[in-house]
Tab-separated table of N, CA and C in Angstrom:
chain	number	residue	atom	x	y	z
A	489	MET	N	83.453	99.471	87.393
A	489	MET	CA	84.618	99.563	88.199
A	489	MET	C	85.009	98.279	87.913
A	490	GLY	N	86.394	97.808	87.787
A	490	GLY	CA	87.166	96.672	87.999
A	490	GLY	C	87.603	95.958	89.569
A	491	GLN	N	88.177	94.999	89.191
A	491	GLN	CA	88.873	94.549	90.603
A	491	GLN	C	90.399	93.926	89.895
A	492	VAL	N	91.069	93.881	90.452
A	492	VAL	CA	92.311	93.171	90.169
A	492	VAL	C	92.927	92.339	91.549
A	493	PRO	N	93.172	91.392	91.310
A	493	PRO	CA	93.349	90.317	92.455
A	493	PRO	C	94.771	90.560	93.254
A	494	ASN	N	95.500	90.987	92.884
A	494	ASN	CA	96.647	91.165	93.690
A	494	ASN	C	97.129	92.655	93.115
A	495	ALA	N	97.007	93.861	93.921
A	495	ALA	CA	97.746	94.994	93.209
A	495	ALA	C	98.995	95.304	93.336
A	496	HIS	N	99.619	94.807	94.222
A	496	HIS	CA	101.059	94.919	93.664
A	496	HIS	C	101.632	94.017	92.687
A	497	ASP	N	101.250	92.688	92.158
A	497	ASP	CA	101.526	92.389	91.112
A	497	ASP	C	101.019	92.778	89.761
A	498	ALA	N	99.667	93.283	89.876
A	498	ALA	CA	98.713	93.561	88.892
A	498	ALA	C	98.927	95.007	88.381
A	499	LEU	N	99.576	96.166	89.547
A	499	LEU	CA	99.666	97.099	89.021
A	499	LEU	C	100.997	97.808	89.532
A	500	PRO	N	102.472	97.110	88.870
A	500	PRO	CA	103.661	97.048	89.542
A	500	PRO	C	104.313	98.787	89.053
A	501	ASP	N	103.661	99.491	88.133
A	501	ASP	CA	104.176	100.999	87.725
A	501	ASP	C	103.346	102.059	88.298
A	502	VAL	N	102.613	101.529	88.946
A	502	VAL	CA	101.511	103.030	89.786
A	502	VAL	C	102.571	103.374	90.743
A	503	ILE	N	102.375	104.356	91.063
A	503	ILE	CA	102.796	105.375	92.528
A	503	ILE	C	101.208	105.379	93.365
A	504	TRP	N	101.276	104.971	94.347
A	504	TRP	CA	100.563	104.896	95.398
A	504	TRP	C	100.401	106.087	96.164
A	505	ARG	N	99.586	106.436	96.476
A	505	ARG	CA	99.331	107.650	97.688
A	505	ARG	C	98.598	107.548	98.632
A	506	LYS	N	98.552	108.170	99.700
A	506	LYS	CA	97.736	108.013	101.121
A	506	LYS	C	97.611	109.380	101.174
A	507	SER	N	96.553	109.862	101.851
A	507	SER	CA	96.298	111.105	102.384
A	507	SER	C	97.332	111.534	103.747
A	508	ALA	N	98.101	112.866	103.724
A	508	ALA	CA	98.622	113.306	104.493
A	508	ALA	C	97.848	113.160	105.725
A	509	ARG	N	96.646	112.981	106.139
A	509	ARG	CA	95.927	113.129	107.379
A	509	ARG	C	95.938	111.807	107.696
A	510	SER	N	96.171	110.719	107.040
A	510	SER	CA	96.562	109.186	107.801
A	510	SER	C	97.279	109.060	109.026
A	511	GLY	N	96.856	108.166	109.597
A	511	GLY	CA	97.231	107.994	110.995
A	511	GLY	C	98.672	106.930	110.917
A	512	LYS	N	99.095	107.149	111.537
A	512	LYS	CA	100.440	106.252	112.304
A	512	LYS	C	100.478	104.900	112.015
A	513	GLN	N	99.012	104.528	112.444
A	513	GLN	CA	98.874	103.003	112.419
A	513	GLN	C	98.751	102.197	110.849
A	514	GLY	N	98.666	103.174	110.215
A	514	GLY	CA	98.612	103.177	108.887
A	514	GLY	C	96.980	102.399	108.399
A	515	ASN	N	96.057	102.378	108.892
A	515	ASN	CA	94.640	102.077	108.876
A	515	ASN	C	94.299	103.217	107.677
A	516	CYS	N	94.948	102.863	106.365
A	516	CYS	CA	94.117	103.744	104.927
A	516	CYS	C	94.374	103.206	103.978
A	517	VAL	N	93.549	104.229	103.121
A	517	VAL	CA	93.690	103.461	101.523
A	517	VAL	C	94.435	104.086	101.076
A	518	GLU	N	94.683	103.911	100.164
A	518	GLU	CA	95.883	104.300	98.862
A	518	GLU	C	95.136	104.273	97.500
A	519	LEU	N	95.589	105.233	96.657
A	519	LEU	CA	94.993	105.825	95.626
A	519	LEU	C	95.833	105.651	94.672
A	520	ALA	N	95.816	105.399	93.420
A	520	ALA	CA	96.904	105.462	92.231
A	520	ALA	C	96.302	105.819	90.861
A	521	PRO	N	96.609	106.640	90.417
A	521	PRO	CA	95.925	106.986	88.643
A	521	PRO	C	96.646	105.743	88.221
A	522	VAL	N	95.770	105.010	87.210
A	522	VAL	CA	96.216	103.768	86.446
A	522	VAL	C	95.829	104.322	85.009
A	523	ARG	N	96.744	104.635	84.275
A	523	ARG	CA	97.044	104.883	82.711
A	523	ARG	C	95.639	103.994	82.113
A	524	SER	N	94.979	104.999	81.701
A	524	SER	CA	94.032	104.386	80.301
A	524	SER	C	92.549	103.799	81.328
A	525	GLN	N	92.897	103.702	82.298
A	525	GLN	CA	91.613	103.078	83.236
A	525	GLN	C	91.194	103.821	84.130
A	526	GLY	N	91.891	104.954	84.935
A	526	GLY	CA	91.327	105.500	86.176
A	526	GLY	C	91.992	105.684	87.147
A	527	VAL	N	91.262	105.171	88.323
A	527	VAL	CA	92.025	105.377	89.549
A	527	VAL	C	91.856	104.013	90.670
A	528	ALA	N	93.119	103.742	90.695
A	528	ALA	CA	92.957	102.332	91.621
A	528	ALA	C	93.259	102.669	93.378
A	529	VAL	N	91.933	101.777	94.012
A	529	VAL	CA	91.891	102.039	95.203
A	529	VAL	C	92.599	100.847	96.181
A	530	ARG	N	93.681	100.841	97.052
A	530	ARG	CA	93.916	99.463	97.622
A	530	ARG	C	94.066	99.923	99.267
A	531	ASN	N	94.073	98.715	100.201
A	531	ASN	CA	93.905	99.072	101.324
A	531	ASN	C	95.524	98.620	101.774
A	532	SER	N	96.043	100.204	102.437
A	532	SER	CA	97.618	100.236	102.684
A	532	SER	C	97.971	99.370	103.306
A	533	ARG	N	97.417	98.458	104.444
A	533	ARG	CA	97.789	97.595	105.091
A	533	ARG	C	98.432	96.234	104.613
A	534	PHE	N	97.486	95.922	103.109
A	534	PHE	CA	97.613	94.675	102.784
A	534	PHE	C	97.924	95.147	101.222
A	535	PRO	N	98.874	95.507	100.650
A	535	PRO	CA	99.018	95.964	99.442
A	535	PRO	C	99.056	94.826	98.567
A	536	GLU	N	99.432	93.520	98.735
A	536	GLU	CA	99.096	92.359	98.184
A	536	GLU	C	98.036	91.968	97.841
A	537	GLY	N	96.874	92.801	98.326
A	537	GLY	CA	95.448	92.198	98.212
A	537	GLY	C	94.681	93.004	97.036
A	538	PRO	N	93.438	92.973	96.843
A	538	PRO	CA	92.689	93.051	95.518
A	538	PRO	C	92.640	94.776	95.864
A	539	ALA	N	92.667	95.512	94.769
A	539	ALA	CA	92.615	96.993	94.494
A	539	ALA	C	91.266	96.688	93.716
A	540	LEU	N	90.383	97.958	93.673
A	540	LEU	CA	89.401	98.369	92.926
A	540	LEU	C	89.891	99.671	92.075
A	541	VAL	N	89.657	99.340	90.861
A	541	VAL	CA	90.017	100.222	89.436
A	541	VAL	C	88.628	101.027	89.283
A	542	PHE	N	88.613	102.450	89.459
A	542	PHE	CA	87.106	102.935	88.998
A	542	PHE	C	87.734	103.896	87.935
A	543	SER	N	86.525	104.147	87.177
A	543	SER	CA	87.053	105.051	85.916
A	543	SER	C	87.041	106.595	86.290
A	544	VAL	N	87.547	107.609	85.608
A	544	VAL	CA	87.709	108.686	85.759
A	544	VAL	C	86.063	109.286	86.295
A	545	ALA	N	85.307	109.041	85.524
A	545	ALA	CA	84.127	109.376	85.552
A	545	ALA	C	82.944	108.803	86.835
A	546	GLU	N	83.312	107.609	87.071
A	546	GLU	CA	83.171	107.165	88.661
A	546	GLU	C	83.790	107.783	89.690
A	547	MET	N	85.040	107.893	89.971
A	547	MET	CA	85.626	108.696	90.767
A	547	MET	C	85.359	110.304	90.835
A	548	SER	N	85.028	110.880	89.729
A	548	SER	CA	85.017	112.042	89.455
A	548	SER	C	83.163	112.296	90.180
A	549	ALA	N	82.425	111.232	90.051
A	549	ALA	CA	81.002	111.495	90.460
A	549	ALA	C	81.107	111.191	92.186
A	550	PHE	N	81.996	110.122	92.385
A	550	PHE	CA	81.871	109.892	93.792
A	550	PHE	C	82.604	111.058	94.694
A	551	LEU	N	83.469	111.714	94.000
A	551	LEU	CA	84.275	112.711	94.895
A	551	LEU	C	83.229	113.814	94.673
A	552	ALA	N	82.162	114.375	93.822
A	552	ALA	CA	81.368	115.161	93.808
A	552	ALA	C	80.338	115.057	94.923
A	553	ASP	N	79.794	113.804	94.881
A	553	ASP	CA	78.755	113.398	95.968
A	553	ASP	C	79.340	113.822	97.585
A	554	ILE	N	80.689	113.119	97.920
A	554	ILE	CA	81.104	113.798	98.886
A	554	ILE	C	81.156	114.998	99.316
A	555	LYS	N	81.666	115.782	98.287
A	555	LYS	CA	81.475	117.419	98.512
A	555	LYS	C	80.497	117.669	98.919
A	556	GLY	N	79.286	117.087	98.133
A	556	GLY	CA	77.585	117.812	97.800
A	556	GLY	C	77.232	117.118	99.480
A	557	GLY	N	78.152	116.301	100.189
A	557	GLY	CA	77.673	115.822	101.690
A	557	GLY	C	76.579	114.609	101.215
A	558	ALA	N	76.493	113.961	100.288
A	558	ALA	CA	75.760	112.657	99.917
A	558	ALA	C	75.849	111.740	101.032
A	559	TYR	N	77.052	111.409	101.795
A	559	TYR	CA	77.405	110.429	102.804
A	559	TYR	C	77.454	110.835	103.825
A	560	ASP	N	76.831	111.960	104.415
A	560	ASP	CA	77.018	112.691	105.738
A	560	ASP	C	76.012	111.801	106.584
A	561	ASP	N	75.386	111.240	106.096
A	561	ASP	CA	74.521	110.319	106.953
A	561	ASP	C	74.835	109.265	107.447
A	562	LEU	N	75.963	109.093	107.096
A	562	LEU	CA	76.566	107.772	107.466
A	562	LEU	C	77.672	107.867	108.616
A	563	LEU	N	77.604	109.275	108.895
A	563	LEU	CA	78.455	109.259	110.406
A	563	LEU	C	77.386	109.950	111.644
A	564	GLY	N	77.621	109.401	112.511
A	564	GLY	CA	76.629	109.900	113.860
A	564	GLY	C	77.130	111.566	114.103
A	565	ALA	N	76.072	112.087	114.970
A	565	ALA	CA	76.250	113.225	115.738
A	565	ALA	C	77.530	113.497	116.129
A	566	ASP	N	78.473	112.906	116.428
A	566	ASP	CA	79.794	113.128	116.986
A	566	ASP	C	80.949	112.807	115.590
A	567	GLY	N	80.661	112.413	114.392
A	567	GLY	CA	81.518	112.437	113.654
A	567	GLY	C	81.874	110.961	113.158
A	568	VAL	N	81.364	110.249	114.159
A	568	VAL	CA	81.927	108.477	114.083
A	568	VAL	C	81.216	107.609	113.094
A	569	ALA	N	81.554	107.172	112.356
A	569	ALA	CA	81.072	106.228	111.439
A	569	ALA	C	80.265	105.021	112.546
A	570	GLY	N	79.080	104.532	111.861
A	570	GLY	CA	78.592	103.695	112.660
A	570	GLY	C	77.401	104.116	113.670
A	571	VAL	N	77.569	105.093	114.059
A	571	VAL	CA	76.659	105.659	115.274
A	571	VAL	C	75.390	106.607	114.648
A	572	ALA	N	74.554	106.178	114.999
A	572	ALA	CA	73.392	106.956	114.443
A	572	ALA	C	73.288	108.273	115.434
A	573	SER	N	72.646	109.077	114.457
A	573	SER	CA	72.599	110.662	115.072
A	573	SER	C	71.486	110.607	115.556
């Protein structure tokens, strides 16, 4: 994983996208494919802020873990983060 200090300037030609399930308040993360580097992730409310850049292997492993339930314990019984079940 790498980090760029200013996603807007450092990655000017990437096309950012966020989930169709994102709320209207804009509290979202955005992702963008980065040619020959992998996938960049940034805070949609702060596009000039830093972005994390993950290799394809790192992002693939993370998504596989999510799909497999590896992080389900981070959610409480009611599905809210930070609430113990």
